[in-house]
Tab-separated table of C-alpha atoms in Angstrom:
chain	number	residue	atom	x	y	z
V	1	MET	CA	-59.564	63.162	-95.178
V	2	SER	CA	-58.757	63.415	-99.283
V	3	GLN	CA	-58.838	67.110	-100.692
V	4	LEU	CA	-62.024	65.494	-102.602
V	5	ASP	CA	-63.758	64.934	-99.446
V	6	LEU	CA	-62.750	67.953	-97.919
V	7	ALA	CA	-64.440	69.883	-101.013
V	8	SER	CA	-67.636	67.602	-100.236
V	9	ALA	CA	-68.164	68.333	-96.788
V	10	PRO	CA	-70.758	70.957	-95.381
V	11	VAL	CA	-68.914	74.264	-94.420
V	12	GLU	CA	-69.910	75.471	-91.452
V	13	VAL	CA	-71.296	78.654	-91.083
V	14	ARG	CA	-71.852	81.030	-87.787
V	15	THR	CA	-75.492	82.337	-87.187
V	16	SER	CA	-74.469	86.123	-87.310
V	17	HIS	CA	-72.809	85.822	-90.996
V	18	GLN	CA	-76.214	84.216	-92.105
V	19	VAL	CA	-77.798	87.048	-90.386
V	20	ASN	CA	-75.940	89.520	-91.745
V	21	ALA	CA	-76.328	88.041	-95.159
V	22	ILE	CA	-79.968	87.848	-95.091
V	23	ILE	CA	-79.917	91.553	-94.360
V	24	GLY	CA	-77.794	92.731	-96.641
V	25	SER	CA	-79.535	90.649	-99.154
V	26	TRP	CA	-82.945	91.591	-98.013
V	27	ALA	CA	-82.522	95.465	-97.868
V	28	SER	CA	-80.742	95.274	-100.996
V	29	TRP	CA	-83.408	93.624	-102.929
V	30	LEU	CA	-85.917	95.805	-100.887
V	31	PHE	CA	-84.936	98.826	-102.391
V	32	ASP	CA	-83.848	97.220	-106.066
V	33	ALA	CA	-87.395	96.744	-106.308
V	34	MET	CA	-88.638	99.773	-105.227
V	35	ASP	CA	-86.259	101.642	-107.761
V	36	ALA	CA	-87.813	98.809	-110.259
V	37	GLY	CA	-91.307	99.300	-109.572
V	38	ILE	CA	-91.716	103.306	-109.206
V	39	PHE	CA	-92.066	103.166	-112.992
V	40	SER	CA	-94.939	101.469	-113.422
V	41	PHE	CA	-96.229	104.556	-111.812
V	42	VAL	CA	-95.411	106.893	-114.135
V	43	LEU	CA	-95.824	105.805	-117.713
V	44	LEU	CA	-98.418	108.036	-118.715
V	45	ALA	CA	-96.513	111.379	-116.801
V	46	VAL	CA	-93.322	110.160	-118.741
V	47	ALA	CA	-95.251	110.004	-122.092
V	48	HIS	CA	-96.831	113.467	-121.453
V	49	THR	CA	-93.700	115.090	-120.431
V	50	PHE	CA	-91.662	114.086	-123.847
V	51	LYS	CA	-94.731	114.182	-126.031
V	52	THR	CA	-94.886	110.104	-126.689
V	53	SER	CA	-97.196	107.238	-127.137
V	54	LEU	CA	-97.916	104.649	-124.333
V	55	SER	CA	-96.490	102.487	-127.007
V	56	GLY	CA	-93.203	104.657	-126.844
V	57	VAL	CA	-93.059	104.488	-123.284
V	58	THR	CA	-93.414	100.506	-123.070
V	59	THR	CA	-90.190	100.372	-124.935
V	60	VAL	CA	-88.345	101.327	-121.897
V	61	VAL	CA	-89.866	98.368	-119.976
V	62	ALA	CA	-89.087	96.057	-122.588
V	63	TRP	CA	-85.246	97.173	-122.830
V	64	PHE	CA	-85.292	97.060	-118.767
V	65	LEU	CA	-86.299	93.712	-119.188
V	66	LEU	CA	-83.709	92.681	-121.523
V	67	ALA	CA	-81.126	94.393	-119.524
V	68	THR	CA	-82.365	92.367	-116.223
V	69	GLY	CA	-81.740	88.994	-118.328
V	70	VAL	CA	-78.127	90.538	-119.315
V	71	GLY	CA	-77.264	91.390	-115.805
V	72	GLY	CA	-78.429	88.442	-114.287
V	73	TYR	CA	-76.438	86.207	-116.591
V	74	VAL	CA	-73.204	88.318	-116.780
V	75	PHE	CA	-73.367	89.002	-113.374
V	76	GLY	CA	-74.330	86.538	-112.020
V	77	ASN	CA	-70.704	84.611	-113.749
V	78	ILE	CA	-68.843	87.614	-112.255
V	79	SER	CA	-70.945	86.530	-108.456
V	80	ASP	CA	-69.040	83.099	-109.551
V	81	ARG	CA	-65.428	84.291	-109.991
V	82	ILE	CA	-65.009	87.219	-107.647
V	83	GLY	CA	-67.789	86.420	-104.740
V	84	ARG	CA	-70.921	86.757	-103.879
V	85	LYS	CA	-70.426	90.150	-101.138
V	86	ARG	CA	-68.709	91.768	-103.943
V	87	THR	CA	-71.093	91.479	-106.708
V	88	LEU	CA	-73.700	92.245	-104.234
V	89	TRP	CA	-72.353	95.164	-103.354
V	90	ILE	CA	-71.348	96.602	-106.699
V	91	SER	CA	-74.836	96.194	-108.222
V	92	VAL	CA	-76.501	97.902	-105.382
V	93	LEU	CA	-74.114	100.864	-106.071
V	94	ILE	CA	-75.178	100.237	-110.154
V	95	TYR	CA	-79.072	100.703	-109.858
V	96	GLY	CA	-78.752	103.484	-107.285
V	97	LEU	CA	-77.128	105.326	-109.780
V	98	GLY	CA	-79.174	104.698	-112.567
V	99	THR	CA	-82.251	105.469	-110.664
V	100	LEU	CA	-80.862	108.588	-109.649
V	101	MET	CA	-80.292	109.735	-113.296
V	102	CYS	CA	-83.586	108.959	-114.434
V	103	GLY	CA	-84.713	111.876	-112.526
V	104	PHE	CA	-82.613	114.030	-114.569
V	105	VAL	CA	-83.143	112.851	-117.972
V	106	GLN	CA	-84.111	115.350	-120.661
V	107	ASN	CA	-85.305	112.700	-123.485
V	108	MET	CA	-86.885	109.310	-124.154
V	109	LEU	CA	-83.205	107.935	-125.458
V	110	GLU	CA	-81.562	108.972	-121.942
V	111	LEU	CA	-84.461	107.419	-119.989
V	112	ASN	CA	-83.779	104.165	-121.771
V	113	ILE	CA	-80.211	103.983	-121.457
V	114	PHE	CA	-80.721	104.838	-117.152
V	115	ARG	CA	-83.511	102.190	-117.129
V	116	ILE	CA	-81.141	99.777	-118.821
V	117	ILE	CA	-78.192	100.641	-116.288
V	118	VAL	CA	-80.926	99.844	-113.685
V	119	GLY	CA	-82.047	96.719	-115.116
V	120	VAL	CA	-78.903	95.399	-115.121
V	121	ALA	CA	-78.072	96.097	-111.678
V	122	VAL	CA	-81.814	94.255	-110.759
V	123	GLY	CA	-80.548	91.320	-112.531
V	124	GLY	CA	-77.176	90.809	-111.138
V	125	LEU	CA	-78.149	91.676	-107.647
V	126	TRP	CA	-80.667	88.583	-107.514
V	127	SER	CA	-78.361	86.464	-108.654
V	128	ALA	CA	-75.508	87.321	-106.141
V	129	ALA	CA	-78.328	87.349	-103.380
V	130	ALA	CA	-79.852	84.084	-103.916
V	131	ALA	CA	-76.423	82.001	-104.150
V	132	LEU	CA	-75.470	84.005	-100.933
V	133	ILE	CA	-78.102	82.900	-98.899
V	134	SER	CA	-78.589	79.350	-100.385
V	135	GLU	CA	-74.532	79.129	-99.246
V	136	VAL	CA	-75.264	80.126	-95.780
V	137	SER	CA	-78.314	78.024	-95.470
V	138	GLN	CA	-79.302	74.845	-94.079
V	139	PRO	CA	-81.212	72.346	-95.980
V	140	GLU	CA	-84.360	72.616	-93.926
V	141	SER	CA	-84.335	76.375	-94.009
V	142	ARG	CA	-83.493	77.365	-97.251
V	143	ALA	CA	-86.732	77.905	-98.700
V	144	LYS	CA	-87.279	80.033	-95.716
V	145	ALA	CA	-84.490	82.272	-96.005
V	146	LEU	CA	-84.974	82.799	-99.794
V	147	ALA	CA	-88.600	83.681	-98.665
V	148	VAL	CA	-87.234	85.824	-96.260
V	149	MET	CA	-85.221	87.806	-99.041
V	150	GLN	CA	-87.924	87.908	-101.377
V	151	THR	CA	-90.150	89.695	-99.332
V	152	GLY	CA	-87.895	92.646	-99.779
V	153	TRP	CA	-89.291	92.881	-103.453
V	154	SER	CA	-92.780	93.135	-102.198
V	155	GLY	CA	-92.117	95.196	-99.692
V	156	GLY	CA	-89.868	97.378	-102.348
V	157	GLN	CA	-93.292	97.515	-104.426
V	158	LEU	CA	-94.901	98.463	-101.340
V	159	LEU	CA	-92.537	101.447	-100.669
V	160	ALA	CA	-92.303	102.496	-104.432
V	161	ALA	CA	-96.432	102.941	-104.291
V	162	ILE	CA	-96.304	104.937	-101.220
V	163	LEU	CA	-93.208	107.268	-102.647
V	164	ALA	CA	-95.621	107.715	-105.533
V	165	TRP	CA	-98.606	108.223	-103.514
V	166	THR	CA	-96.794	111.391	-101.746
V	167	ILE	CA	-94.844	112.627	-104.263
V	168	LEU	CA	-96.844	112.566	-107.689
V	169	ASN	CA	-98.801	115.315	-108.286
V	170	PRO	CA	-101.446	115.337	-111.012
V	171	HIS	CA	-101.206	118.953	-111.379
V	172	ASN	CA	-97.495	119.049	-111.680
V	173	PRO	CA	-96.610	116.795	-114.957
V	174	GLU	CA	-92.756	116.830	-113.666
V	175	SER	CA	-93.055	115.537	-110.237
V	176	TRP	CA	-92.040	112.143	-111.559
V	177	ARG	CA	-88.828	113.072	-111.722
V	178	TRP	CA	-88.565	113.464	-108.292
V	179	LEU	CA	-90.158	110.069	-107.351
V	180	PHE	CA	-86.682	108.834	-109.049
V	181	ILE	CA	-84.020	111.196	-107.082
V	182	ASP	CA	-85.668	110.110	-103.933
V	183	ALA	CA	-86.131	106.425	-104.287
V	184	SER	CA	-82.412	106.616	-105.159
V	185	ILE	CA	-81.045	107.541	-101.774
V	186	PRO	CA	-81.561	104.099	-99.982
V	187	ALA	CA	-79.084	102.473	-102.023
V	188	TRP	CA	-76.070	104.167	-100.625
V	189	ALA	CA	-76.969	103.193	-96.971
V	190	THR	CA	-77.533	99.701	-98.155
V	191	ALA	CA	-73.656	99.661	-100.162
V	192	VAL	CA	-72.466	100.975	-96.576
V	193	TYR	CA	-74.096	97.880	-94.860
V	194	ILE	CA	-72.908	95.223	-97.206
V	195	LEU	CA	-69.232	96.283	-96.921
V	196	LEU	CA	-69.270	96.275	-93.675
V	197	PHE	CA	-71.188	93.607	-92.093
V	198	VAL	CA	-71.825	91.043	-94.958
V	199	LYS	CA	-69.192	88.330	-95.232
V	200	GLU	CA	-68.268	86.140	-98.460
V	201	SER	CA	-69.910	83.049	-98.489
V	202	PRO	CA	-67.685	80.386	-97.008
V	203	ILE	CA	-68.901	77.700	-99.300
V	204	TRP	CA	-67.688	80.131	-102.322
V	205	LEU	CA	-64.496	80.698	-101.227
V	206	ALA	CA	-63.934	76.828	-100.246
V	207	ASN	CA	-65.139	76.078	-104.104
V	208	ARG	CA	-62.433	78.663	-105.110
V	209	ASN	CA	-59.890	77.051	-103.447
V	210	TYR	CA	-61.189	73.364	-105.128
V	211	ILE	CA	-61.146	75.231	-108.340
V	212	ALA	CA	-57.827	76.050	-107.758
V	213	ARG	CA	-56.309	73.100	-106.974
V	214	THR	CA	-57.953	70.719	-109.437
V	215	ARG	CA	-57.707	73.432	-112.505
V	216	LYS	CA	-61.365	72.639	-113.046
V	217	SER	CA	-62.861	74.550	-115.848
V	218	GLN	CA	-65.539	77.381	-115.145
V	219	ASN	CA	-66.852	79.705	-117.586
V	220	MET	CA	-70.083	81.255	-119.030
V	221	LEU	CA	-70.990	78.302	-121.437
V	222	SER	CA	-71.163	75.506	-118.297
V	223	ILE	CA	-74.401	75.690	-117.818
V	224	PHE	CA	-75.269	74.218	-121.156
V	225	ASN	CA	-72.445	71.414	-120.583
V	226	LYS	CA	-74.430	67.971	-121.658
V	227	GLU	CA	-75.166	67.402	-117.785
V	228	TYR	CA	-76.869	70.834	-117.267
V	229	VAL	CA	-78.673	71.800	-120.580
V	230	ARG	CA	-81.905	70.056	-119.907
V	231	THR	CA	-82.242	71.549	-116.259
V	232	THR	CA	-80.790	74.644	-117.728
V	233	SER	CA	-83.704	75.181	-120.692
V	234	LEU	CA	-86.758	73.691	-118.493
V	235	ALA	CA	-85.658	76.053	-115.402
V	236	LEU	CA	-85.354	78.911	-117.645
V	237	LEU	CA	-88.658	77.896	-119.450
V	238	VAL	CA	-90.421	77.912	-116.292
V	239	SER	CA	-89.262	81.499	-115.393
V	240	MET	CA	-89.818	82.764	-119.063
V	241	LEU	CA	-93.862	81.793	-118.308
V	242	GLY	CA	-93.848	82.639	-114.744
V	243	MET	CA	-92.576	86.268	-115.776
V	244	VAL	CA	-94.979	86.795	-118.574
V	245	GLY	CA	-97.722	87.200	-116.640
V	246	TYR	CA	-96.050	88.594	-113.862
V	247	TRP	CA	-94.723	91.752	-115.730
V	248	ILE	CA	-97.905	92.313	-117.409
V	249	ILE	CA	-99.715	92.986	-114.262
V	250	LEU	CA	-97.064	94.825	-112.661
V	251	THR	CA	-96.299	96.986	-115.645
V	252	PHE	CA	-100.275	97.836	-116.579
V	253	VAL	CA	-102.264	97.500	-113.610
V	254	PRO	CA	-101.842	101.061	-112.434
V	255	SER	CA	-102.611	102.733	-115.756
V	256	TYR	CA	-105.537	100.082	-116.050
V	257	LEU	CA	-107.242	101.425	-113.101
V	258	GLN	CA	-106.224	104.919	-114.338
V	259	ASN	CA	-107.776	104.241	-117.830
V	260	ILE	CA	-110.635	101.416	-116.433
V	261	LEU	CA	-111.946	103.163	-113.463
V	262	GLY	CA	-110.724	106.800	-113.644
V	263	ILE	CA	-108.663	106.458	-110.835
V	264	ASN	CA	-106.327	109.717	-110.370
V	265	MET	CA	-102.434	108.896	-111.072
V	266	ASN	CA	-101.831	109.600	-107.267
V	267	GLN	CA	-104.518	107.165	-106.282
V	268	THR	CA	-103.569	104.103	-107.880
V	269	PRO	CA	-100.657	103.504	-105.261
V	270	VAL	CA	-103.431	102.549	-102.703
V	271	PHE	CA	-103.959	99.441	-104.909
V	272	SER	CA	-100.709	98.263	-105.114
V	273	VAL	CA	-99.694	98.750	-101.379
V	274	TRP	CA	-102.935	95.870	-100.969
V	275	THR	CA	-100.727	94.103	-103.546
V	276	ALA	CA	-97.530	94.272	-101.873
V	277	VAL	CA	-99.135	93.424	-98.488
V	278	GLY	CA	-100.853	90.360	-100.092
V	279	ALA	CA	-97.443	89.006	-102.149
V	280	ILE	CA	-95.199	89.363	-98.732
V	281	ILE	CA	-97.403	87.221	-97.127
V	282	GLY	CA	-97.657	84.547	-99.526
V	283	TYR	CA	-93.472	84.805	-100.066
V	284	LEU	CA	-93.723	83.718	-96.043
V	285	VAL	CA	-96.004	81.041	-96.770
V	286	TYR	CA	-94.663	79.893	-100.173
V	287	GLY	CA	-91.466	79.164	-97.972
V	288	TYR	CA	-92.996	77.238	-95.130
V	289	ILE	CA	-95.306	75.163	-97.785
V	290	ALA	CA	-91.697	74.181	-99.738
V	291	GLU	CA	-90.148	72.913	-96.837
V	292	ILE	CA	-93.046	70.893	-96.019
V	293	VAL	CA	-94.036	69.220	-99.488
V	294	GLY	CA	-91.187	69.947	-101.799
V	295	ARG	CA	-90.587	73.169	-104.119
V	296	ARG	CA	-92.545	71.689	-107.174
V	297	ILE	CA	-95.942	71.381	-105.739
V	298	SER	CA	-95.465	74.482	-104.149
V	299	PHE	CA	-94.350	76.359	-107.330
V	300	ALA	CA	-97.595	74.558	-108.987
V	301	ILE	CA	-100.089	75.782	-106.059
V	302	PHE	CA	-99.179	79.142	-106.725
V	303	PHE	CA	-98.898	79.361	-110.438
V	304	PHE	CA	-102.577	77.446	-110.872
V	305	GLY	CA	-103.398	80.166	-107.800
V	306	MET	CA	-102.301	82.762	-110.093
V	307	THR	CA	-104.136	81.329	-113.184
V	308	ALA	CA	-107.415	81.355	-111.273
V	309	ILE	CA	-107.006	85.023	-109.210
V	310	ILE	CA	-106.264	86.881	-112.684
V	311	PRO	CA	-109.445	86.535	-114.222
V	312	ILE	CA	-111.400	87.274	-110.968
V	313	PHE	CA	-109.297	90.416	-110.653
V	314	THR	CA	-110.102	91.890	-114.098
V	315	TYR	CA	-113.874	91.002	-113.634
V	316	VAL	CA	-114.483	92.285	-110.367
V	317	ALA	CA	-112.606	96.008	-111.516
V	318	SER	CA	-114.462	96.241	-115.080
V	319	HIS	CA	-117.795	95.663	-113.683
V	320	MET	CA	-117.619	98.200	-110.637
V	321	PRO	CA	-120.006	100.972	-111.307
V	322	LEU	CA	-118.332	104.030	-111.954
V	323	THR	CA	-119.733	107.745	-111.346
V	324	ASN	CA	-119.281	110.122	-114.354
V	325	GLY	CA	-116.565	107.788	-115.396
V	326	HIS	CA	-114.607	107.621	-112.098
V	327	LEU	CA	-114.777	104.937	-109.333
V	328	LEU	CA	-115.436	106.706	-105.991
V	329	LEU	CA	-113.151	105.557	-103.429
V	330	THR	CA	-115.763	104.761	-101.158
V	331	GLY	CA	-114.739	102.330	-98.012
V	332	GLY	CA	-116.572	99.367	-99.752
V	333	ASN	CA	-114.625	100.092	-103.083
V	334	VAL	CA	-111.484	100.424	-101.683
V	335	VAL	CA	-111.922	97.180	-99.750
V	336	THR	CA	-113.301	95.359	-102.511
V	337	LEU	CA	-110.129	96.169	-104.511
V	338	GLY	CA	-108.037	95.917	-101.945
V	339	ILE	CA	-108.950	91.949	-101.573
V	340	ILE	CA	-108.853	90.900	-104.668
V	341	SER	CA	-105.457	92.967	-104.914
V	342	ALA	CA	-103.992	91.132	-101.969
V	343	LEU	CA	-105.091	88.176	-103.379
V	344	LEU	CA	-103.545	88.706	-106.543
V	345	GLY	CA	-100.209	89.695	-104.847
V	346	PHE	CA	-100.524	86.530	-102.393
V	347	PHE	CA	-99.996	84.378	-104.886
V	348	THR	CA	-96.984	85.690	-106.682
V	349	GLY	CA	-95.263	83.700	-103.418
V	350	TYR	CA	-93.627	81.655	-105.996
V	351	PHE	CA	-91.039	84.035	-106.603
V	352	SER	CA	-89.681	82.665	-103.154
V	353	GLY	CA	-89.152	79.355	-104.636
V	354	PHE	CA	-86.511	80.367	-107.196
V	355	GLY	CA	-83.421	81.002	-105.518
V	356	ALA	CA	-83.693	78.283	-103.494
V	357	TRP	CA	-84.668	75.765	-106.329
V	358	TYR	CA	-82.225	76.894	-108.419
V	359	GLY	CA	-79.479	77.102	-106.310
V	360	GLU	CA	-80.021	73.513	-105.462
V	361	LEU	CA	-80.279	72.256	-108.867
V	362	PHE	CA	-76.693	73.483	-109.865
V	363	PRO	CA	-73.018	73.220	-108.427
V	364	THR	CA	-71.385	75.961	-106.358
V	365	SER	CA	-68.749	76.881	-109.270
V	366	ILE	CA	-71.748	77.817	-111.578
V	367	ARG	CA	-74.563	78.021	-109.217
V	368	ALA	CA	-74.907	81.853	-109.433
V	369	THR	CA	-74.184	81.892	-113.377
V	370	ALA	CA	-77.361	79.354	-113.799
V	371	SER	CA	-79.421	80.961	-111.404
V	372	GLY	CA	-79.180	84.190	-112.629
V	373	PHE	CA	-79.680	83.220	-116.055
V	374	CYS	CA	-82.538	81.173	-115.463
V	375	PHE	CA	-84.144	83.502	-113.414
V	376	ASN	CA	-83.282	86.774	-115.236
V	377	VAL	CA	-83.081	85.721	-118.791
V	378	GLY	CA	-87.165	84.471	-118.103
V	379	ARG	CA	-88.033	88.217	-117.723
V	380	ILE	CA	-86.661	88.486	-121.462
V	381	GLY	CA	-89.633	86.480	-122.379
V	382	SER	CA	-91.902	89.186	-120.973
V	383	ILE	CA	-90.831	91.637	-123.761
V	384	VAL	CA	-92.933	90.247	-126.183
V	385	GLY	CA	-96.059	90.548	-123.680
V	386	ILE	CA	-94.851	94.481	-122.988
V	387	LEU	CA	-94.380	95.167	-126.711
V	388	LEU	CA	-97.692	93.315	-128.161
V	389	ALA	CA	-99.521	95.466	-125.098
V	390	PRO	CA	-100.794	98.479	-126.589
V	391	VAL	CA	-102.153	96.350	-130.275
V	392	LEU	CA	-103.747	93.907	-128.123
V	393	ILE	CA	-105.194	96.481	-125.493
V	394	SER	CA	-106.730	98.223	-128.694
V	395	SER	CA	-108.223	94.913	-129.745
V	396	ILE	CA	-109.505	93.047	-127.351
V	397	GLY	CA	-109.801	95.419	-124.580
V	398	PHE	CA	-107.832	95.944	-121.581
V	399	SER	CA	-109.323	93.565	-118.850
V	400	MET	CA	-109.120	91.295	-121.736
V	401	PHE	CA	-105.773	91.715	-121.904
V	402	ILE	CA	-105.035	91.540	-118.496
V	403	ALA	CA	-106.763	88.392	-118.065
V	404	LEU	CA	-104.309	86.835	-120.977
V	405	ALA	CA	-101.851	86.474	-118.571
V	406	SER	CA	-103.300	83.371	-116.821
V	407	ILE	CA	-102.132	81.223	-120.071
V	408	SER	CA	-98.742	81.628	-119.236
V	409	TYR	CA	-99.174	80.713	-115.836
V	410	PHE	CA	-101.172	77.797	-116.130
V	411	ALA	CA	-98.337	76.303	-118.534
V	412	SER	CA	-95.744	77.078	-115.925
V	413	GLY	CA	-97.885	74.722	-113.704
V	414	LEU	CA	-97.671	71.979	-115.707
V	415	LEU	CA	-93.931	72.502	-116.700
V	416	VAL	CA	-92.400	72.494	-112.737
V	417	PHE	CA	-93.016	68.680	-113.055
V	418	THR	CA	-90.153	68.351	-115.783
V	419	ILE	CA	-87.874	69.158	-113.229
V	420	ARG	CA	-86.607	67.200	-110.853
V	421	GLU	CA	-87.199	67.621	-106.449
V	422	THR	CA	-84.404	69.386	-104.588
V	423	LYS	CA	-85.725	69.556	-101.291
V	424	GLY	CA	-83.511	68.586	-98.301
V	425	THR	CA	-80.208	69.145	-100.942
V	426	THR	CA	-77.097	69.726	-98.983
V	427	LEU	CA	-74.912	72.508	-100.469
V	428	THR	CA	-70.891	71.945	-100.575
V	429	ALA	CA	-68.082	73.302	-102.286
V	430	ASP	CA	-68.132	70.998	-105.020
V	431	ASN	CA	-72.054	70.827	-105.732
């Protein structure tokens, strides 16, 4: 068998390695998401502490999103060069440190700096983890394996909501600091698990040897070579449109509930719990659907689902009866908002698909670079929505602003059919 044939042969992965890779990646993504999500619960509290406007605080979110794009691209390339495991481990350490330091900031500049650090790690971690799981999974179970990893994101959002509910105190405007400090603790335990139990991707190891033998070029710009540039551009646009709506919802729904329904800061996490539970179910359902009908149709189903559920959510929330400007958290009100929040979360299940689909679209030598670029740079498009939020909210109202996210989801649902289907693709060292 020639060297080229050896490179093209599937690499056997032991089950224990697969399990440890999924556990390590899932835990990393879980606490990464928790650290990313807690900021949405403290927007108003941070504005109060540093005596700034909501617009001033949302710039922190914009810088965070920019950092995730940079981190996903740069750390994706690092992952292609030094390996999936080491990049995963480094990213966990970085987001743990960045989140910890957010609890001690003394001004908005410092908060921006440390949220940028967290953002870089958020982007970099996904790139390495998605490539690792894609490469240790069989074609018929890859989407489901990535779906399991993706549940870590909603699990992290759920933990963020629980922490916020437990720690935030409306009578203590500085309680938000402890939210960041406590949220950083699990990162250190996760880093130890990765170091001790997660093994490097055998496909990446084989590809490293293949590149060394063939002297094949490998750099950050390879994803823009003529054979990849169309796929790179379209995949980036799908991510960008899908994330504009998502980050509007993630960032502003807690403040929306506080503003429109008069819900206290420490009560809004209740509804985020419903959203997170719905999303976990949606991620897993997506994984099974994608293995049956393929990547493109699955994306379209969930994108069009989001298109429909967002205006339903805002209509129901904005028409709930208030008493003295506040929503009474009776059982009926909680259930009503909870159900539509869960549906809102369920249709974000499309996030399970990015790792498998993008991993199958690109060869091993640039897999993490391309996936990291397309997925994480897509978040940068969300910056426009974040920065325009204060202006749009004041001009068209909070409810209409949230509902605008439907437009981007509808466009995403159409665009997925411009990219090739990859269901059943076998990954090897040179593809």
